[in-house]
Structures are given as structure tokens and as C-alpha cells.
PDB file of C-alpha atoms in Angstrom:
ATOM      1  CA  UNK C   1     -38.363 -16.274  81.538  1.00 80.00           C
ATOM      2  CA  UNK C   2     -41.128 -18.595  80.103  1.00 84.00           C
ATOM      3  CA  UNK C   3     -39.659 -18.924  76.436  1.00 87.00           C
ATOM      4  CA  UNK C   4     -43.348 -20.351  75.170  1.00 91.00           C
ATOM      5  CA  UNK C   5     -44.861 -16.631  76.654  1.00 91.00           C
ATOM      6  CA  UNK C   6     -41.888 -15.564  74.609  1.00 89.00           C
ATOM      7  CA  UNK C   7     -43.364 -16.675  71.079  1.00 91.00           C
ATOM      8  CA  UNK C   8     -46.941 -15.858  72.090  1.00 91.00           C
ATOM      9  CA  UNK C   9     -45.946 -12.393  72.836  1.00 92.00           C
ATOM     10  CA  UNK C  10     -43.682 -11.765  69.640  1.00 91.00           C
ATOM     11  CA  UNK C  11     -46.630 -13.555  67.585  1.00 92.00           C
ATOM     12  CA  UNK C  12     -48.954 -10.661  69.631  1.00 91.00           C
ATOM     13  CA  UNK C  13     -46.854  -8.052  68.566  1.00 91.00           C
ATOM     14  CA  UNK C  14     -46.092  -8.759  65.442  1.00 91.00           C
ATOM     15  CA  UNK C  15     -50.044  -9.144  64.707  1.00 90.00           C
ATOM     16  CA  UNK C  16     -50.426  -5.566  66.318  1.00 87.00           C
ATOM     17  CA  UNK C  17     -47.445  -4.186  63.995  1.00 87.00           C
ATOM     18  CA  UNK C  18     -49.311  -5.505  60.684  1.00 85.00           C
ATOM     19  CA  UNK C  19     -52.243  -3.834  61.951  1.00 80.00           C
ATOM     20  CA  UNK C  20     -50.592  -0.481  62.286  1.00 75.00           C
ATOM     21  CA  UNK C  21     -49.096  -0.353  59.314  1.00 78.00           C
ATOM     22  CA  UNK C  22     -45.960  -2.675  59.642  1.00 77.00           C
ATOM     23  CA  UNK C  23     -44.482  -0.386  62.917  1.00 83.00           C
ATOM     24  CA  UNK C  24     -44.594  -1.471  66.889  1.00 86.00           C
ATOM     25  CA  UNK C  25     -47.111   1.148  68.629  1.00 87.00           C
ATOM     26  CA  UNK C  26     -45.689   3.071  71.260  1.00 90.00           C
ATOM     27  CA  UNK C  27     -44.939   1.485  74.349  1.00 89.00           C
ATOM     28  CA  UNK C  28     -47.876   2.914  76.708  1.00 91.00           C
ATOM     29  CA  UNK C  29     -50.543   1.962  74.209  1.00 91.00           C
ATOM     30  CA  UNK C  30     -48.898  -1.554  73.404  1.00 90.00           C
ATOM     31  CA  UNK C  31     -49.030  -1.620  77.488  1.00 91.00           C
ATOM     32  CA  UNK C  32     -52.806  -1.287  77.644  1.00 92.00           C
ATOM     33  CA  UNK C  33     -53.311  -3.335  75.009  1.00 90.00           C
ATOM     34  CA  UNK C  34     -51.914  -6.157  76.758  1.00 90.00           C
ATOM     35  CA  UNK C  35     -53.195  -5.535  79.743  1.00 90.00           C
ATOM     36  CA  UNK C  36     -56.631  -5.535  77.883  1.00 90.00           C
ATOM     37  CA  UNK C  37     -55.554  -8.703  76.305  1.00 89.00           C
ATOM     38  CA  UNK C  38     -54.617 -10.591  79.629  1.00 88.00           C
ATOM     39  CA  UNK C  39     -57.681  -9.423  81.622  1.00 88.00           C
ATOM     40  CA  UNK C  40     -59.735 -12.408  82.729  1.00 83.00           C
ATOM     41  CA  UNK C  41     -63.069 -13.108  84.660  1.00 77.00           C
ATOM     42  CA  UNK C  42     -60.616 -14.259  87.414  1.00 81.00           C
ATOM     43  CA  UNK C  43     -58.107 -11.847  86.828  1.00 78.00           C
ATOM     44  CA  UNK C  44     -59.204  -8.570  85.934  1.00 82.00           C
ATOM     45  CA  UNK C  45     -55.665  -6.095  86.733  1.00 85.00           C
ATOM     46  CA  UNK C  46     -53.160  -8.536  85.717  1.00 84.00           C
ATOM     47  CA  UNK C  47     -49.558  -7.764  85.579  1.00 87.00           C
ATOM     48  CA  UNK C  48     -47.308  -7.249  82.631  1.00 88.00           C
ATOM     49  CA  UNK C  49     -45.274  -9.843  81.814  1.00 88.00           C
ATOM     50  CA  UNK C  50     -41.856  -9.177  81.485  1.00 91.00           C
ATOM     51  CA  UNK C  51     -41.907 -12.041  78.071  1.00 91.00           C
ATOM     52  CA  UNK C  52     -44.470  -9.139  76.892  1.00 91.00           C
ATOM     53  CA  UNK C  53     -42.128  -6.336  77.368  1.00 92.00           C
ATOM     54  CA  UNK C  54     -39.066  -8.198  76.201  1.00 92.00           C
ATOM     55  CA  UNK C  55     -41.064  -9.560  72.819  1.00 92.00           C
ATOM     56  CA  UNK C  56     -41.570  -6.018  72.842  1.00 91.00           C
ATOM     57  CA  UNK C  57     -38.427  -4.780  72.585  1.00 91.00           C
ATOM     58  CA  UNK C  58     -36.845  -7.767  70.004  1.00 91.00           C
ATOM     59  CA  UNK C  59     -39.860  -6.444  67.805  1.00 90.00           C
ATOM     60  CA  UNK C  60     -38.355  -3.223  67.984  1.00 89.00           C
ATOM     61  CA  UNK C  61     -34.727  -4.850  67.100  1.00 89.00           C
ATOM     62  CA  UNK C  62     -32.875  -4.935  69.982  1.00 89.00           C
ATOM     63  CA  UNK C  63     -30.737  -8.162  70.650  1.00 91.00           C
ATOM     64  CA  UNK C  64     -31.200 -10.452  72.939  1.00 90.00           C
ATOM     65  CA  UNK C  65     -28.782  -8.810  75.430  1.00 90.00           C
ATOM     66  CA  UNK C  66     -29.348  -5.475  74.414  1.00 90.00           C
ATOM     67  CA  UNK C  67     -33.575  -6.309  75.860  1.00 90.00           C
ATOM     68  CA  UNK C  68     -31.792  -7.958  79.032  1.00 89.00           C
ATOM     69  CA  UNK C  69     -30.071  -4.578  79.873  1.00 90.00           C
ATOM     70  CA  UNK C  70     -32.859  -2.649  79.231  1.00 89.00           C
ATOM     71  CA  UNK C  71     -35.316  -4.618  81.313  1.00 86.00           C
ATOM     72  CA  UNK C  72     -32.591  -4.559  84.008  1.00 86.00           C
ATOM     73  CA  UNK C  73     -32.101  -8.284  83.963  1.00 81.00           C
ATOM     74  CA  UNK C  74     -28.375  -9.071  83.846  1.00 71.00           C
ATOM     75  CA  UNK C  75     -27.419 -11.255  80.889  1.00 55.00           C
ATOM     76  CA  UNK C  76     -26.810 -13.878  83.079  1.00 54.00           C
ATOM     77  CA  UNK C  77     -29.223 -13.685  85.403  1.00 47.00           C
ATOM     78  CA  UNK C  78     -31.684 -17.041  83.148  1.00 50.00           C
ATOM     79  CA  UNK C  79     -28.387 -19.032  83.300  1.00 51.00           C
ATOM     80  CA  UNK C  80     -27.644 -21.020  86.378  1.00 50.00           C
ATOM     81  CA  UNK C  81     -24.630 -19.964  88.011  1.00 50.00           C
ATOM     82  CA  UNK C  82     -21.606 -22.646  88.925  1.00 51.00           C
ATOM     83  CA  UNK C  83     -19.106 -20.021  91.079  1.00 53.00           C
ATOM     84  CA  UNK C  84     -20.724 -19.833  94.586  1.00 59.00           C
ATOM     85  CA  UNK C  85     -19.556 -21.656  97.216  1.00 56.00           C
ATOM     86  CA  UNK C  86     -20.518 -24.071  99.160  1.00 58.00           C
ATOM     87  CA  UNK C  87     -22.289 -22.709 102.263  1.00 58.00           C
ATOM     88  CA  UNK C  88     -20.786 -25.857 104.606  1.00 63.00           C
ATOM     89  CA  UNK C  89     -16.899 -25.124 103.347  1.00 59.00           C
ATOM     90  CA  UNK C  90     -15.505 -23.359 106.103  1.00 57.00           C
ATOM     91  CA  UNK C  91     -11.922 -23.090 104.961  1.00 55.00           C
TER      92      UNK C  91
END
């Protein structure tokens, strides 16, 4: 995940919370509001970004691994992992 989208989207949603009255809309509005947000002269059906969703959900007070469950990411699926083995180690 793109940590800068991160803060961009938490700023976004946090803007849209003061506006309604201090809460986090429901998620299918906050959905086409980004998607309204995002839409471009060269990009007119963009995709949500899962930063959006997850700055989403921190907004909403989930922990960090709590918003990895729910957006199906594992909690260590952003951290390299060192257990594999080497593909040429036959033995």
C-alpha cells in the first residue's frame, strides 16, 4: 500500500466527517464520493483504492490489523517475507 495515498485519504475523510457532523458517512455514499473525487478527463471510472477503503476504516477506529483483516489482506502480506526457499536448493 502507497502510505502517502494513505494520509491523503484519511485527510479526505476526515474533511467529509467534519462536514457531516463529526461522523464517517456510510460506506456506499463515501464510495461514490470518491469515485466522484478520483474521476479525471483521462480517467473517468476509476477504481477504488484500497488506501481509500482502509483510511476508511481507521476513520471508523479499527486498528491497523483489525482494517488488514477486513480488507482481506493478511497482516503480513506489506512485509517482505524471509522463509521461502530457495528455488535452486534441491536437497
Amino acid at each position: 500500500m502507497d502510505y502517502k495515498l494513505i494520509d491523503t485519504a484519511i485527510d479526505y475523510v476526515r474533511k467529509n466527517a467534519l462536514g457531516a457532523g463529526g461522523d464517517v458517512v456510510e460506506w456506499p455514499k463515501y464510495e461514490k464520493m470518491v469515485l466522484q473525487h478520483l474521476k479525471t478527463e483521462f480517467d473517468p471510472r476509476p477504481k477504488m483504492p484500497k488506501e481509500y477503503y482502509y483510511a476508511y476504516l481507521r476513520v471508523k477506529g479499527l486498528k491497523h490489523d483489525e482494517c488488514l483483516v477486513k480488507m482481506g489482506l493478511g497482516a503480513d502480506d506489506d512485509r517482505p517475507s524471509g522463509g521461502k526457499k530457495s528455488f535452486w536448493k534441491f536437497w
